[in-house]
Structure formats: C-alpha cells, structure tokens
Coordinates of C-alpha atoms in Angstrom, one line a residue:
X1244 CA -40.7 44.0 -61.6
X1245 CA -40.8 46.7 -59.0
X1246 CA -38.2 49.2 -60.3
X1247 CA -39.4 48.8 -63.9
X1248 CA -42.7 50.6 -63.0
X1249 CA -43.6 54.2 -62.3
X1250 CA -43.6 54.5 -58.5
X1251 CA -45.2 57.5 -56.9
X1252 CA -45.3 58.4 -53.2
X1253 CA -48.4 60.6 -52.8
X1254 CA -46.9 62.7 -49.9
X1255 CA -43.7 63.3 -48.1
X1256 CA -42.2 66.0 -45.9
X1257 CA -38.6 64.9 -45.2
X1258 CA -35.4 66.8 -44.7
X1259 CA -34.7 67.7 -48.3
X1260 CA -31.0 67.4 -48.9
X1261 CA -28.6 65.7 -51.4
X1262 CA -28.2 62.7 -49.2
X1263 CA -32.0 62.1 -49.1
X1264 CA -32.3 62.7 -52.9
X1265 CA -29.7 60.0 -53.4
X1266 CA -31.7 57.7 -51.2
X1267 CA -34.9 58.4 -53.1
X1268 CA -33.2 57.6 -56.4
X1269 CA -31.8 54.4 -55.0
X1270 CA -35.2 53.4 -53.8
X1271 CA -36.5 53.4 -57.4
X1272 CA -39.2 56.1 -56.7
X1273 CA -40.1 58.0 -59.8
X1274 CA -41.9 60.9 -58.3
X1275 CA -42.8 62.3 -54.9
X1276 CA -45.6 64.7 -53.9
X1277 CA -43.7 67.1 -51.6
X1278 CA -45.4 69.2 -49.0
X1279 CA -44.3 72.7 -49.9
X1280 CA -46.1 74.5 -47.1
X1281 CA -48.4 74.0 -44.1
X1282 CA -49.5 77.3 -42.7
X1283 CA -47.4 79.7 -44.9
X1284 CA -49.3 82.6 -46.6
X1285 CA -48.8 83.6 -50.2
X1286 CA -45.6 85.6 -49.8
X1287 CA -44.0 82.9 -47.7
X1288 CA -45.0 80.2 -50.2
X1289 CA -43.2 82.1 -53.0
X1290 CA -40.0 81.9 -50.8
X1291 CA -40.5 78.1 -50.5
X1292 CA -40.6 77.9 -54.3
X1293 CA -37.4 79.9 -54.5
X1294 CA -35.7 77.6 -52.1
X1295 CA -36.7 74.6 -54.1
X1296 CA -35.5 76.3 -57.3
X1297 CA -32.0 76.3 -55.6
X1298 CA -32.3 72.7 -54.7
X1299 CA -33.2 71.8 -58.3
X1300 CA -30.2 73.8 -59.5
X1301 CA -27.8 72.2 -57.1
X1302 CA -29.1 68.7 -57.6
X1303 CA -30.1 68.7 -61.2
X1304 CA -28.5 65.2 -61.7
X1305 CA -30.9 63.7 -59.1
X1306 CA -34.2 65.6 -59.1
X1307 CA -36.4 67.6 -61.5
X1308 CA -39.6 69.6 -61.1
X1309 CA -42.9 68.1 -62.3
X1310 CA -45.6 70.2 -63.8
X1311 CA -47.4 67.4 -65.6
X1312 CA -47.2 63.7 -66.2
X1313 CA -44.9 64.0 -69.2
X1314 CA -42.4 65.3 -66.7
X1315 CA -42.9 62.1 -64.6
X1316 CA -42.2 60.0 -67.7
X1317 CA -39.1 62.1 -68.3
X1318 CA -37.9 61.6 -64.8
X1319 CA -38.3 57.8 -65.2
X1320 CA -36.4 57.7 -68.5
X1321 CA -33.5 59.9 -67.2
X1322 CA -33.1 58.2 -63.8
X1323 CA -34.1 61.2 -61.8
X1324 CA -36.7 61.7 -59.1
X1325 CA -39.6 64.0 -60.1
X1326 CA -40.8 66.5 -57.5
X1327 CA -44.3 67.9 -57.5
X1328 CA -45.7 70.3 -54.9
X1329 CA -48.7 70.4 -52.8
X1330 CA -50.0 72.6 -49.9
X1331 CA -51.5 71.1 -46.8
X1332 CA -53.7 74.1 -46.3
X1333 CA -55.3 76.8 -48.3
X1334 CA -53.1 79.5 -46.7
X1335 CA -51.0 80.0 -49.9
X1336 CA -54.0 81.7 -51.6
X1337 CA -54.7 84.1 -48.6
X1338 CA -58.3 85.0 -49.2
X1339 CA -57.9 85.8 -52.9
X1340 CA -59.4 83.4 -55.4
X1341 CA -57.1 84.7 -58.2
X1342 CA -54.1 83.3 -56.4
X1343 CA -55.2 79.8 -57.2
X1344 CA -54.2 80.2 -60.8
X1345 CA -51.0 82.1 -59.8
X1346 CA -49.9 79.2 -57.6
X1347 CA -50.8 76.6 -60.1
X1348 CA -48.6 78.3 -62.7
X1349 CA -45.8 78.4 -60.1
X1350 CA -46.1 74.6 -59.7
X1351 CA -48.5 74.0 -56.9
X1352 CA -50.3 71.0 -58.3
X1353 CA -52.3 69.9 -55.2
X1354 CA -53.9 71.9 -52.4
X1355 CA -55.8 70.8 -49.3
X1356 CA -58.9 72.8 -48.5
X1357 CA -58.1 72.8 -44.8
X1358 CA -55.5 71.5 -42.4
X1359 CA -57.3 70.1 -39.3
X1360 CA -59.0 73.5 -38.5
X1361 CA -61.8 75.5 -40.0
X1362 CA -60.5 77.4 -43.0
X1363 CA -61.9 79.9 -45.4
X1364 CA -62.9 77.0 -47.6
X1365 CA -64.0 74.0 -45.4
X1366 CA -63.9 72.4 -42.0
X1367 CA -61.0 70.5 -40.6
X1368 CA -61.2 67.1 -39.0
X1369 CA -60.4 68.4 -35.5
X1370 CA -63.3 70.8 -35.3
X1371 CA -66.3 69.8 -33.2
X1372 CA -68.9 71.1 -35.8
X1373 CA -68.6 70.5 -39.5
X1374 CA -70.4 73.2 -41.5
X1375 CA -69.2 71.8 -44.8
X1376 CA -67.9 73.7 -47.8
X1377 CA -68.1 77.5 -47.5
X1378 CA -69.3 80.0 -50.1
X1379 CA -65.6 80.8 -50.9
X1380 CA -64.9 77.1 -50.9
X1381 CA -67.4 76.4 -53.6
X1382 CA -65.9 79.0 -55.9
X1383 CA -62.3 77.8 -55.0
X1384 CA -63.3 74.2 -56.0
X1385 CA -64.6 75.5 -59.4
X1386 CA -61.4 77.5 -59.9
X1387 CA -59.1 74.6 -59.0
X1388 CA -61.0 72.4 -61.4
X1389 CA -60.6 75.0 -64.1
X1390 CA -56.8 75.5 -63.7
X1391 CA -56.0 71.9 -63.1
X1392 CA -55.1 72.0 -59.4
X1393 CA -56.0 68.8 -57.5
X1394 CA -58.3 69.1 -54.5
X1395 CA -57.0 67.2 -51.5
X1396 CA -59.2 66.5 -48.4
X1397 CA -56.8 64.5 -46.3
X1398 CA -57.2 66.7 -43.2
X1399 CA -60.9 67.6 -43.7
X1400 CA -64.0 66.7 -41.7
X1401 CA -66.5 64.2 -43.0
X1402 CA -69.3 66.4 -44.3
X1403 CA -66.8 68.8 -45.9
X1404 CA -65.1 65.9 -47.6
X1405 CA -68.4 64.5 -49.0
X1406 CA -69.5 67.9 -50.2
X1407 CA -66.1 68.5 -52.0
X1408 CA -66.4 65.1 -53.7
X1409 CA -69.9 66.1 -54.9
X1410 CA -69.2 69.7 -55.8
X1411 CA -66.0 69.0 -57.8
X1412 CA -66.4 68.4 -61.5
X1413 CA -63.1 66.4 -61.4
X1414 CA -62.1 63.6 -59.1
X1415 CA -60.4 64.6 -55.9
X1416 CA -57.9 62.9 -53.7
X1417 CA -57.3 62.0 -50.1
X1418 CA -53.5 61.8 -50.5
X1419 CA -52.6 60.5 -47.1
X1420 CA -55.1 58.9 -44.8
X1421 CA -56.4 55.4 -43.8
X1422 CA -59.8 53.8 -43.3
X1423 CA -61.4 54.2 -39.9
X1424 CA -62.1 50.5 -39.9
X1425 CA -58.3 50.0 -39.6
X1426 CA -57.7 52.6 -36.9
X1427 CA -60.2 55.0 -35.4
X1428 CA -58.3 58.3 -35.7
X1429 CA -59.8 61.7 -36.4
X1430 CA -57.8 61.9 -39.6
X1431 CA -58.9 58.6 -41.0
X1432 CA -61.9 58.2 -43.3
X1433 CA -65.2 56.4 -43.1
X1434 CA -66.4 53.7 -45.5
X1435 CA -68.9 56.3 -46.8
X1436 CA -66.2 58.7 -47.7
X1437 CA -64.0 56.1 -49.3
X1438 CA -66.9 54.7 -51.4
X1439 CA -68.0 58.2 -52.5
X1440 CA -64.4 59.2 -53.3
X1441 CA -63.6 56.2 -55.5
X1442 CA -67.1 56.1 -57.1
X1443 CA -66.3 59.5 -58.6
X1444 CA -62.9 58.5 -59.8
X1445 CA -60.9 59.9 -56.8
X1446 CA -57.8 58.4 -55.2
X1447 CA -57.0 57.3 -51.6
X1448 CA -53.3 57.3 -50.6
X1449 CA -52.6 55.0 -47.6
X1450 CA -50.6 56.7 -44.9
X1451 CA -47.7 55.2 -43.0
X1452 CA -47.8 57.8 -40.2
X1453 CA -48.0 55.6 -37.1
X1454 CA -50.7 57.6 -35.4
X1455 CA -53.0 56.6 -38.3
X1456 CA -52.1 52.9 -38.4
X1457 CA -53.4 49.8 -36.7
X1458 CA -51.1 49.1 -33.7
X1459 CA -49.2 52.4 -34.3
X1460 CA -45.5 52.1 -34.6
X1461 CA -45.9 48.3 -34.0
X1462 CA -47.9 48.0 -37.2
X1463 CA -46.4 45.2 -39.3
X1464 CA -46.1 45.0 -43.0
X1465 CA -48.8 42.3 -43.0
X1466 CA -51.1 44.6 -41.0
X1467 CA -50.6 47.3 -43.6
X1468 CA -51.2 45.0 -46.5
X1469 CA -54.3 43.6 -44.8
X1470 CA -55.7 47.1 -44.5
X1471 CA -55.1 47.7 -48.2
X1472 CA -56.7 44.3 -49.1
X1473 CA -59.8 45.1 -47.1
X1474 CA -60.1 48.4 -48.8
X1475 CA -59.7 46.8 -52.2
X1476 CA -62.5 44.4 -51.2
X1477 CA -64.6 47.4 -50.5
X1478 CA -63.9 49.6 -53.6
X1479 CA -61.5 47.7 -55.9
X1480 CA -57.8 48.5 -56.6
X1481 CA -58.1 51.1 -59.3
X1482 CA -58.3 54.1 -57.0
X1483 CA -55.8 53.2 -54.3
X1484 CA -52.2 54.4 -53.9
X1485 CA -49.5 55.2 -51.3
X1486 CA -49.3 58.6 -49.6
X1487 CA -46.7 57.7 -47.0
X1488 CA -46.8 61.0 -45.0
X1489 CA -43.1 60.2 -44.4
X1490 CA -41.3 62.8 -42.2
X1491 CA -37.8 61.6 -41.9
X1492 CA -35.0 63.5 -40.2
X1493 CA -37.1 66.4 -39.1
X1494 CA -36.6 68.1 -35.7
X1495 CA -39.3 68.6 -33.0
X1496 CA -39.9 72.2 -34.0
X1497 CA -41.1 71.0 -37.5
X1498 CA -43.7 68.8 -35.8
X1499 CA -44.8 71.7 -33.6
X1500 CA -45.1 73.9 -36.7
X1501 CA -47.3 71.3 -38.4
X1502 CA -49.6 71.1 -35.4
X1503 CA -49.7 74.7 -34.3
X1504 CA -48.7 77.0 -37.1
X1505 CA -49.3 80.6 -36.0
X1506 CA -52.9 80.1 -34.8
X1507 CA -52.3 78.7 -31.2
X1508 CA -50.6 80.0 -28.1
X1509 CA -51.3 76.8 -26.3
X1510 CA -49.4 73.7 -27.5
X1511 CA -51.6 71.5 -29.7
X1512 CA -50.5 67.8 -29.8
X1513 CA -52.5 66.6 -32.8
X1514 CA -53.0 62.9 -32.6
X1515 CA -50.4 62.8 -29.8
X1516 CA -50.6 64.0 -26.2
X1517 CA -48.6 65.9 -23.7
X1518 CA -47.0 62.6 -22.6
X1519 CA -46.4 61.5 -26.2
X1520 CA -45.6 64.8 -27.9
X1521 CA -42.7 63.8 -30.2
X1522 CA -42.4 62.0 -33.5
X1523 CA -43.7 58.5 -33.3
X1524 CA -41.2 55.7 -33.7
X1525 CA -40.4 54.8 -37.3
X1526 CA -41.8 51.6 -38.9
X1527 CA -38.8 49.3 -39.2
X1528 CA -39.9 48.2 -42.7
X1529 CA -40.4 51.7 -44.0
X1530 CA -37.6 54.0 -43.0
X1531 CA -35.0 53.7 -45.7
X1532 CA -34.7 53.2 -49.4
X1533 CA -36.3 49.8 -49.3
X1534 CA -39.6 51.0 -47.9
X1535 CA -41.7 51.1 -51.1
X1536 CA -40.2 47.9 -52.4
X1537 CA -41.1 46.2 -49.1
X1538 CA -44.7 47.3 -49.6
X1539 CA -44.6 45.9 -53.2
X1540 CA -43.3 42.6 -52.0
X1541 CA -45.7 42.6 -49.1
X1542 CA -48.7 43.1 -51.5
X1543 CA -47.5 40.2 -53.7
X1544 CA -47.1 38.0 -50.7
X1545 CA -50.5 38.9 -49.5
X1546 CA -52.1 37.8 -52.7
X1547 CA -52.2 40.8 -55.0
X1548 CA -51.3 40.3 -58.6
X1549 CA -48.2 42.0 -60.0
X1550 CA -50.4 44.4 -62.0
X1551 CA -52.4 45.3 -59.0
X1552 CA -49.3 46.0 -56.8
X1553 CA -47.9 48.2 -59.6
X1554 CA -51.2 50.1 -59.7
X1555 CA -51.1 50.7 -56.0
X1556 CA -47.4 51.7 -56.0
X1557 CA -47.8 54.3 -58.7
X1558 CA -49.9 53.5 -61.7
X1559 CA -53.1 54.7 -60.1
X1560 CA -51.5 58.0 -59.0
X1561 CA -50.1 58.5 -62.6
X1562 CA -53.6 57.9 -64.2
X1563 CA -55.3 60.1 -61.6
X1564 CA -52.9 63.0 -62.0
X1565 CA -52.9 62.7 -65.8
X1566 CA -56.6 63.5 -65.9
X1567 CA -56.6 66.1 -63.1
X1568 CA -53.8 68.4 -63.9
X1569 CA -54.8 69.5 -67.4
X1570 CA -56.3 73.0 -67.4
X1571 CA -59.8 73.4 -68.8
X1572 CA -60.5 75.8 -71.6

C-alpha cells in the first residue's frame, strides 16, 4: 500500500511553515529534499541552516533533519517528515574546495554543479557554449565523492552532465528534470544523458514543474505516467524517482530570485517569457496532500506493478542515497 512504503520527494521549494509541514505529514511523505539555497554564498547559506534549525525546534513533532538514511527510517517509524538539504548551485562553497566538507558536515547532502549559467565548476543549460567540467569542477567532484555529497546535474548542459557522470566515482543524480522526448525544454535531458546516468547507477527524478511537462499546466496524470513508462522502457525502473520541483505558496519575488539571483540587471524569464512571467498554473492532480498518492495510483492504473510504483515513489531514492551519502575513508 502507498503509505506503508518510504516515500521521498527528490526536490521541493515551498513556503515552509507549520501548515505545510502538517500537509506533508498528512500526505504520507517520508522525506523531502529541500532546496536550501539558490544563489546564496557561504555566509548566507549558514544563515539558512540557522533558520531551519529554528523550524526544527518549533516543529519537532512534525519534522526532523536527515543526515543519512537511518534518519529517514527513523522519520518513518516516528511519523515525522524527514528534511534533507540541497543547493541548486555551487555558490555555497564560494571558490573554496574545503567548504565542500564544511557544508556536508552542516547537512548539505546534495549540490548542483551549476544553476542554468556557467559556474566555477560546469556549464549551465542556458549557456550557448558548453565547455564541460572545469579544472575546479574535476577536483570538486572528487571531493564531493570523498565526503559523501551527492552531485546533481539538473540544471546543467549536456556535455557537462555527461562528463560529470563519467568523472564521478559514485553515481550522480538529476533530481528534477524530464526527458526531452516528452517535452523539448532546455532543462530536460536527452536519451543519451538518461542512458549514461542510469547505466552508472544514477537516478532521474521526474519533475512536475509545468514548463518541463508535455502540455504544460494541462499535463494530465496519464500524460505524466506515460512519460515515466516510456522512460522505464528505455532504461528500466530501478533508477527512476520523483523530484517534483514543487514551489507552492511562493510569491513572485521568489521566482525572480530563482531566475536572476544577483547576476543580472535585466529580467531573465527562464523557461517563461515577458508575456508569461509568473508562476505556471498548478497541476490540479498535484497541488495538495494527495499529489504523491495520485501518482502512485496513476502508475498502478497505467500498468506498473505495486513494487515498481513503490520504487519510483521512494524506494529508488532511498537506495541511491544510502550508497551515496557515506563518506569514504
């Protein structure tokens, strides 16, 4: 059954308050990968950790921090929602490789090498030219492997992503993106990337952000499940998960921070446009506490076995993170 299993959402960035934590618990979700920062530098990232420490203190009956998969199992057994942190950019380490270990010890379990733009480490998916992983990036990948920090290439360009898969001694993830065959967006991934990722033990989390879906906000549950089924036909089910990219109850300025950070004077619209600059309309079947259960039921209806649906809803994430988060000696 759905709520008897470990259920993991591979990415969210919602309005984090008690009402939403109650909704998460009611949904049956075991753990959520929370975007801690987008463009914040090291000092600003520490403040974000401090703010979350206060949330954990005030809501200790509902949520708990996750540092490893034993904590996820504890969250499940105690009826709490486990929270584990990731960065959507490499900005939290400034340009200092030693901060990778510092941030991992603080609880940053996942870090993207770039967020759309060229970074110190790799090329983002919005850049015209993809120069691949940089000299610093190669060392950062090795250090992330050593300390048990997951490499995420969700917002990275094609060549950079393929190089990261090859360079990393541990499987990496694309926590929130979809196949290009389902919708041709800059952020979505080619069959070549998906095959390379999963062949090396990596994980793809399917995104529910409408700009990355077939038919946008009109994407039906059947459309979404068909996309998962076609990907499973391509690479099997063992390395597929959900990374919803859910951004509920966030104001317009949060969307503008995500897209622009501090780097641009001109307004950047991401996958949107000047005439479509706001949040896309929510998917009616994924906007409340029934969202993940709707996907589970949709997968079963589409022909997935119960075991396979459970893998996609959380089992695969659990196995992937169990292997990737342990530090190397």
